[in-house]
PDB file of C-alpha atoms in Angstrom:
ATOM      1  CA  UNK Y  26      37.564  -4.687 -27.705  1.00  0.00           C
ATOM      2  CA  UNK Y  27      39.494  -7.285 -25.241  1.00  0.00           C
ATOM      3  CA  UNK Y  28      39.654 -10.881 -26.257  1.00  0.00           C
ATOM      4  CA  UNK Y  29      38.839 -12.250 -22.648  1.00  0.00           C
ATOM      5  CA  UNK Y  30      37.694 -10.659 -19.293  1.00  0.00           C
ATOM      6  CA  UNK Y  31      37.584 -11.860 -15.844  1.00  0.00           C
ATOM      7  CA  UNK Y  32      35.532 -10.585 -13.723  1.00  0.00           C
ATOM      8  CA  UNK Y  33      34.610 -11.159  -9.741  1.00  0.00           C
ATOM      9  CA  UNK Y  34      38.422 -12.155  -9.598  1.00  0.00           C
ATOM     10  CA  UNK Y  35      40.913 -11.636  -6.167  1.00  0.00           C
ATOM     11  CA  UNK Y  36      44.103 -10.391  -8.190  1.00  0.00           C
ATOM     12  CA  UNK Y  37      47.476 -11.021  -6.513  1.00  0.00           C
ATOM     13  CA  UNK Y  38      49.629  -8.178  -7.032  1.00  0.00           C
ATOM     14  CA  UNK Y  39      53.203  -6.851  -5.830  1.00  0.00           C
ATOM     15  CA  UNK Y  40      51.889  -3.607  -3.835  1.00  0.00           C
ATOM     16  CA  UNK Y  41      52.100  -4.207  -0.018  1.00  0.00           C
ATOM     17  CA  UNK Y  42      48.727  -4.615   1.296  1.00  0.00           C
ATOM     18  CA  UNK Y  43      49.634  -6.285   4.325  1.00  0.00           C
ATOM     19  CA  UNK Y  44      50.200  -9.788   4.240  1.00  0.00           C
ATOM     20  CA  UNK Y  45      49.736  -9.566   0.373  1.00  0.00           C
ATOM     21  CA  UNK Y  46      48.598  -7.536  -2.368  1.00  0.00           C
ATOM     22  CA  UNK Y  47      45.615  -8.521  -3.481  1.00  0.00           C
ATOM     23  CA  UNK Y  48      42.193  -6.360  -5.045  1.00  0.00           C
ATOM     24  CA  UNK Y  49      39.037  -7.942  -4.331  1.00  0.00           C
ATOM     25  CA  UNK Y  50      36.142  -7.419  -6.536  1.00  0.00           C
ATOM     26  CA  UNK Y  51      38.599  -7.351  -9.936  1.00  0.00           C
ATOM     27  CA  UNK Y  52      38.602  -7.327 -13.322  1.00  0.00           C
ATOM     28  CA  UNK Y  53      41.769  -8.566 -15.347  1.00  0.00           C
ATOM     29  CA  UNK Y  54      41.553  -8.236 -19.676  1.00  0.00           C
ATOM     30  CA  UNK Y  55      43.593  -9.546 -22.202  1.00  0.00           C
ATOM     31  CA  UNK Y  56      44.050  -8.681 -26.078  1.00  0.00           C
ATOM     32  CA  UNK Y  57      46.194 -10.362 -28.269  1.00  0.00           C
ATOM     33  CA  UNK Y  58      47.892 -12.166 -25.556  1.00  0.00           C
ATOM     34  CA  UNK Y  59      49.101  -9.354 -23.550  1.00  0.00           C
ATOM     35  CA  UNK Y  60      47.558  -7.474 -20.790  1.00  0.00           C
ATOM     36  CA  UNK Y  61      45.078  -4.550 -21.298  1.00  0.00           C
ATOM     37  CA  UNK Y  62      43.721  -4.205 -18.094  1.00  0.00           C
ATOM     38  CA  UNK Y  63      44.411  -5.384 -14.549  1.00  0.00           C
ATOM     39  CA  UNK Y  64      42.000  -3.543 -11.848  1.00  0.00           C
ATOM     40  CA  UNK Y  65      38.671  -2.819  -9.968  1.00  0.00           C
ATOM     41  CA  UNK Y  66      35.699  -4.220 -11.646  1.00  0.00           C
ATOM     42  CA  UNK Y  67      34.023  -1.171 -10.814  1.00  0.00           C
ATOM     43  CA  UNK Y  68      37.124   1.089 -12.865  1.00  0.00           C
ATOM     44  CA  UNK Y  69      35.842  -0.830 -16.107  1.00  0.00           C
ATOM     45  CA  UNK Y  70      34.279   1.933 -18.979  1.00  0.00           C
ATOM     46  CA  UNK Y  71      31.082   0.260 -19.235  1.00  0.00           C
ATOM     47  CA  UNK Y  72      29.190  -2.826 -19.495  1.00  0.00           C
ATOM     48  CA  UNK Y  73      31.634  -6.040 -19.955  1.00  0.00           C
ATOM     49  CA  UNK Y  74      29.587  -7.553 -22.312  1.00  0.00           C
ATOM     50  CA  UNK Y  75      30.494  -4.628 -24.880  1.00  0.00           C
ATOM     51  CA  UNK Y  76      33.980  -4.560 -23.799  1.00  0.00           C
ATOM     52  CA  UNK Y  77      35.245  -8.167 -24.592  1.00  0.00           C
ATOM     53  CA  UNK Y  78      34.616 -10.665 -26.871  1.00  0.00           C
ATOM     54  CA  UNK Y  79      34.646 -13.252 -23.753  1.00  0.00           C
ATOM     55  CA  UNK Y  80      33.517 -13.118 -19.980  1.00  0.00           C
ATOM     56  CA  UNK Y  81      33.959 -14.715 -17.507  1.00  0.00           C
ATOM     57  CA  UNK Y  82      33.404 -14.950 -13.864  1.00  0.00           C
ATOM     58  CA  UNK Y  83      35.583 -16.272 -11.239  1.00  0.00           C
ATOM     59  CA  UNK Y  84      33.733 -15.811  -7.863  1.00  0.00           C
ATOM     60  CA  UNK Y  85      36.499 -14.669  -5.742  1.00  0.00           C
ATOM     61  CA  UNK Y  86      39.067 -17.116  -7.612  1.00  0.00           C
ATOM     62  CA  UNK Y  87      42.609 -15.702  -7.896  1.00  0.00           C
ATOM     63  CA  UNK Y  88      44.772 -14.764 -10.619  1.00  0.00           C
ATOM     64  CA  UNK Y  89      47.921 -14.146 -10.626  1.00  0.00           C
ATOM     65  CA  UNK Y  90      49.481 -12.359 -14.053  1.00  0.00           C
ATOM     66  CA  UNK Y  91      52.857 -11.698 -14.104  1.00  0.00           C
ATOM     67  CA  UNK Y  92      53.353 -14.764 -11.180  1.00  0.00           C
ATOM     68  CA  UNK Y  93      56.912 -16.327 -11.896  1.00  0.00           C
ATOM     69  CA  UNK Y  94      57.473 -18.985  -9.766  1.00  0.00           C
ATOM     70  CA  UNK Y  95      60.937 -19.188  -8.497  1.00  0.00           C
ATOM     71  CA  UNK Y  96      62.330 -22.487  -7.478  1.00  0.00           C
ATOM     72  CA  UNK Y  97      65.740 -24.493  -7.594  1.00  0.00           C
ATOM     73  CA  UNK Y  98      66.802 -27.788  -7.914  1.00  0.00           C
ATOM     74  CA  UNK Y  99      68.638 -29.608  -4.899  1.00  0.00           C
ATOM     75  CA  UNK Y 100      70.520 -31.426  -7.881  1.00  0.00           C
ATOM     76  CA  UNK Y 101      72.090 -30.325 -10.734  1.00  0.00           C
ATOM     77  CA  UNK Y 102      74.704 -30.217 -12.602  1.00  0.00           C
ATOM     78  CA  UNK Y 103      76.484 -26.557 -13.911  1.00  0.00           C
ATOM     79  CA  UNK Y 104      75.917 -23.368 -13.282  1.00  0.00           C
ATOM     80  CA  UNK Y 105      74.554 -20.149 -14.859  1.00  0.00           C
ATOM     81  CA  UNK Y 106      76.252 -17.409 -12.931  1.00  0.00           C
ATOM     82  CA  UNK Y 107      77.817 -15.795 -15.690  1.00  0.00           C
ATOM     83  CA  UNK Y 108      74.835 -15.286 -17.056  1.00  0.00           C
ATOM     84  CA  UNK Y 109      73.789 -13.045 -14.340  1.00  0.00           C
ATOM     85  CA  UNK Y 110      76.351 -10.705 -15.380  1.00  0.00           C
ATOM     86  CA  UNK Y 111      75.372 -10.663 -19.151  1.00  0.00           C
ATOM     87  CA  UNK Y 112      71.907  -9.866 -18.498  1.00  0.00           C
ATOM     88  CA  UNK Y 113      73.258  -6.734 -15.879  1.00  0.00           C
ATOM     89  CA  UNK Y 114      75.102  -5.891 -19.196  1.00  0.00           C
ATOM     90  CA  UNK Y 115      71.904  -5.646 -21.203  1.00  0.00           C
ATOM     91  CA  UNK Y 116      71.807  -9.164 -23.169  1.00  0.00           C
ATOM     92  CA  UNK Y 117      68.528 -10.641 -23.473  1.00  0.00           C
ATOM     93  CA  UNK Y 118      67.312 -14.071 -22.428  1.00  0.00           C
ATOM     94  CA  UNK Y 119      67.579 -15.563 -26.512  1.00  0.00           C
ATOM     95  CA  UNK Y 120      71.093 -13.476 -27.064  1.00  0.00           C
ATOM     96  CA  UNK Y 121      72.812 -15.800 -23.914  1.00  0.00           C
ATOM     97  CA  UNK Y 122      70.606 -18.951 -24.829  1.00  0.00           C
ATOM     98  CA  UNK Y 123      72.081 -18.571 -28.572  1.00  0.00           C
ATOM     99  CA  UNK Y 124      75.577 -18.080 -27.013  1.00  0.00           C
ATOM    100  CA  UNK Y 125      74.911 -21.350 -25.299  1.00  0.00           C
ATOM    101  CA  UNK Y 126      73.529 -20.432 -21.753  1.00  0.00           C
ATOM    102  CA  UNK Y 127      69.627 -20.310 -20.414  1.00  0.00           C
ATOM    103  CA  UNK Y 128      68.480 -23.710 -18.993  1.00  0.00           C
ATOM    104  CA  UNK Y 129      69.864 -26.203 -21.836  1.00  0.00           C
ATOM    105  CA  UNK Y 130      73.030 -25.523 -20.659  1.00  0.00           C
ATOM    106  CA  UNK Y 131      72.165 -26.524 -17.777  1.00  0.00           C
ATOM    107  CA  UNK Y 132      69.907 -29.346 -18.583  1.00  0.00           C
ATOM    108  CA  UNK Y 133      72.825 -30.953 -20.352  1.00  0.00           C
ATOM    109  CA  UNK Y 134      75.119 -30.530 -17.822  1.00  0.00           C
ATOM    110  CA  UNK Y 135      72.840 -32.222 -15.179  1.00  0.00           C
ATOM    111  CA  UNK Y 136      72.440 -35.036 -18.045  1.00  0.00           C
ATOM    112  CA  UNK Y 137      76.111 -35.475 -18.545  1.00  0.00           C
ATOM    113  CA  UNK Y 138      77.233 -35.346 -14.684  1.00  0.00           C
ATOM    114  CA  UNK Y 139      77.484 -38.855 -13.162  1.00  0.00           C
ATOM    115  CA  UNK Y 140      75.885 -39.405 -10.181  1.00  0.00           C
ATOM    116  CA  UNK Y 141      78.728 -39.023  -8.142  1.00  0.00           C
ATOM    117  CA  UNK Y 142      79.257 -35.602  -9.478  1.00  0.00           C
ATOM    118  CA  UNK Y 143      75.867 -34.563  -8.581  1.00  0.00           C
ATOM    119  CA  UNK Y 144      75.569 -35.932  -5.068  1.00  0.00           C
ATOM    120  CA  UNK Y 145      79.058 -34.749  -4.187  1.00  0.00           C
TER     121      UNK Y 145
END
């Protein structure tokens, strides 16, 4: 049994459906924080009611799992480009943060920098 279901949802997704991917009419689950199924309402095995503990309904609403949103900062101070490498070597997100990268070091780089070093 799922913890939560959404139901009557419009699910953003990466396929290329045009403009966007999207699948209207859809039904997204989650158990123990992770999810268990992202699809057509109509796909589900049965009656939602007996498939999760919760339900609800969106009416058309969006979700978006697995949405990351990219941005950048037009001021900062360091960099993280090594970092790029490490991870195309296999290291994981906690190995470089532990070896000092991930966003603290950048955090207290932009913290440190004077102002003139940041609005160079």
């Amino acid at each position: 049994m799922w913890d939560r279901l959404w139901l009557g949802a419009t699910i953003g997704t990466m396929e290329d459906r045009g403009r966007f991917g999207a699948i209207e009419k859809g039904a997204l689950a989650v158990k123990d924080g992770c999810l268990s199924f992202v699809g057509l309402a109509a796909d589900l095995d049965g009656p939602p009611e007996k498939l999760a503990r919760e339900v609800l309904t969106l009416d058309g609403g969006w979700l978006l799992p697995g949405f990351i949103d990219c941005h950048t900062h037009l001021v900062f101070g360091g960099d993280r480009a090594d970092e790029f490498e490490m991870r195309l070597q296999g290291r994981s997100y906690e190995e470089i943060a532990k070896a000092g990268g991930g966003i603290k070091s950048t955090v207290a780089a932009t913290r440190s920098a004077s102002l003139d070093e940041l609005v160079v």
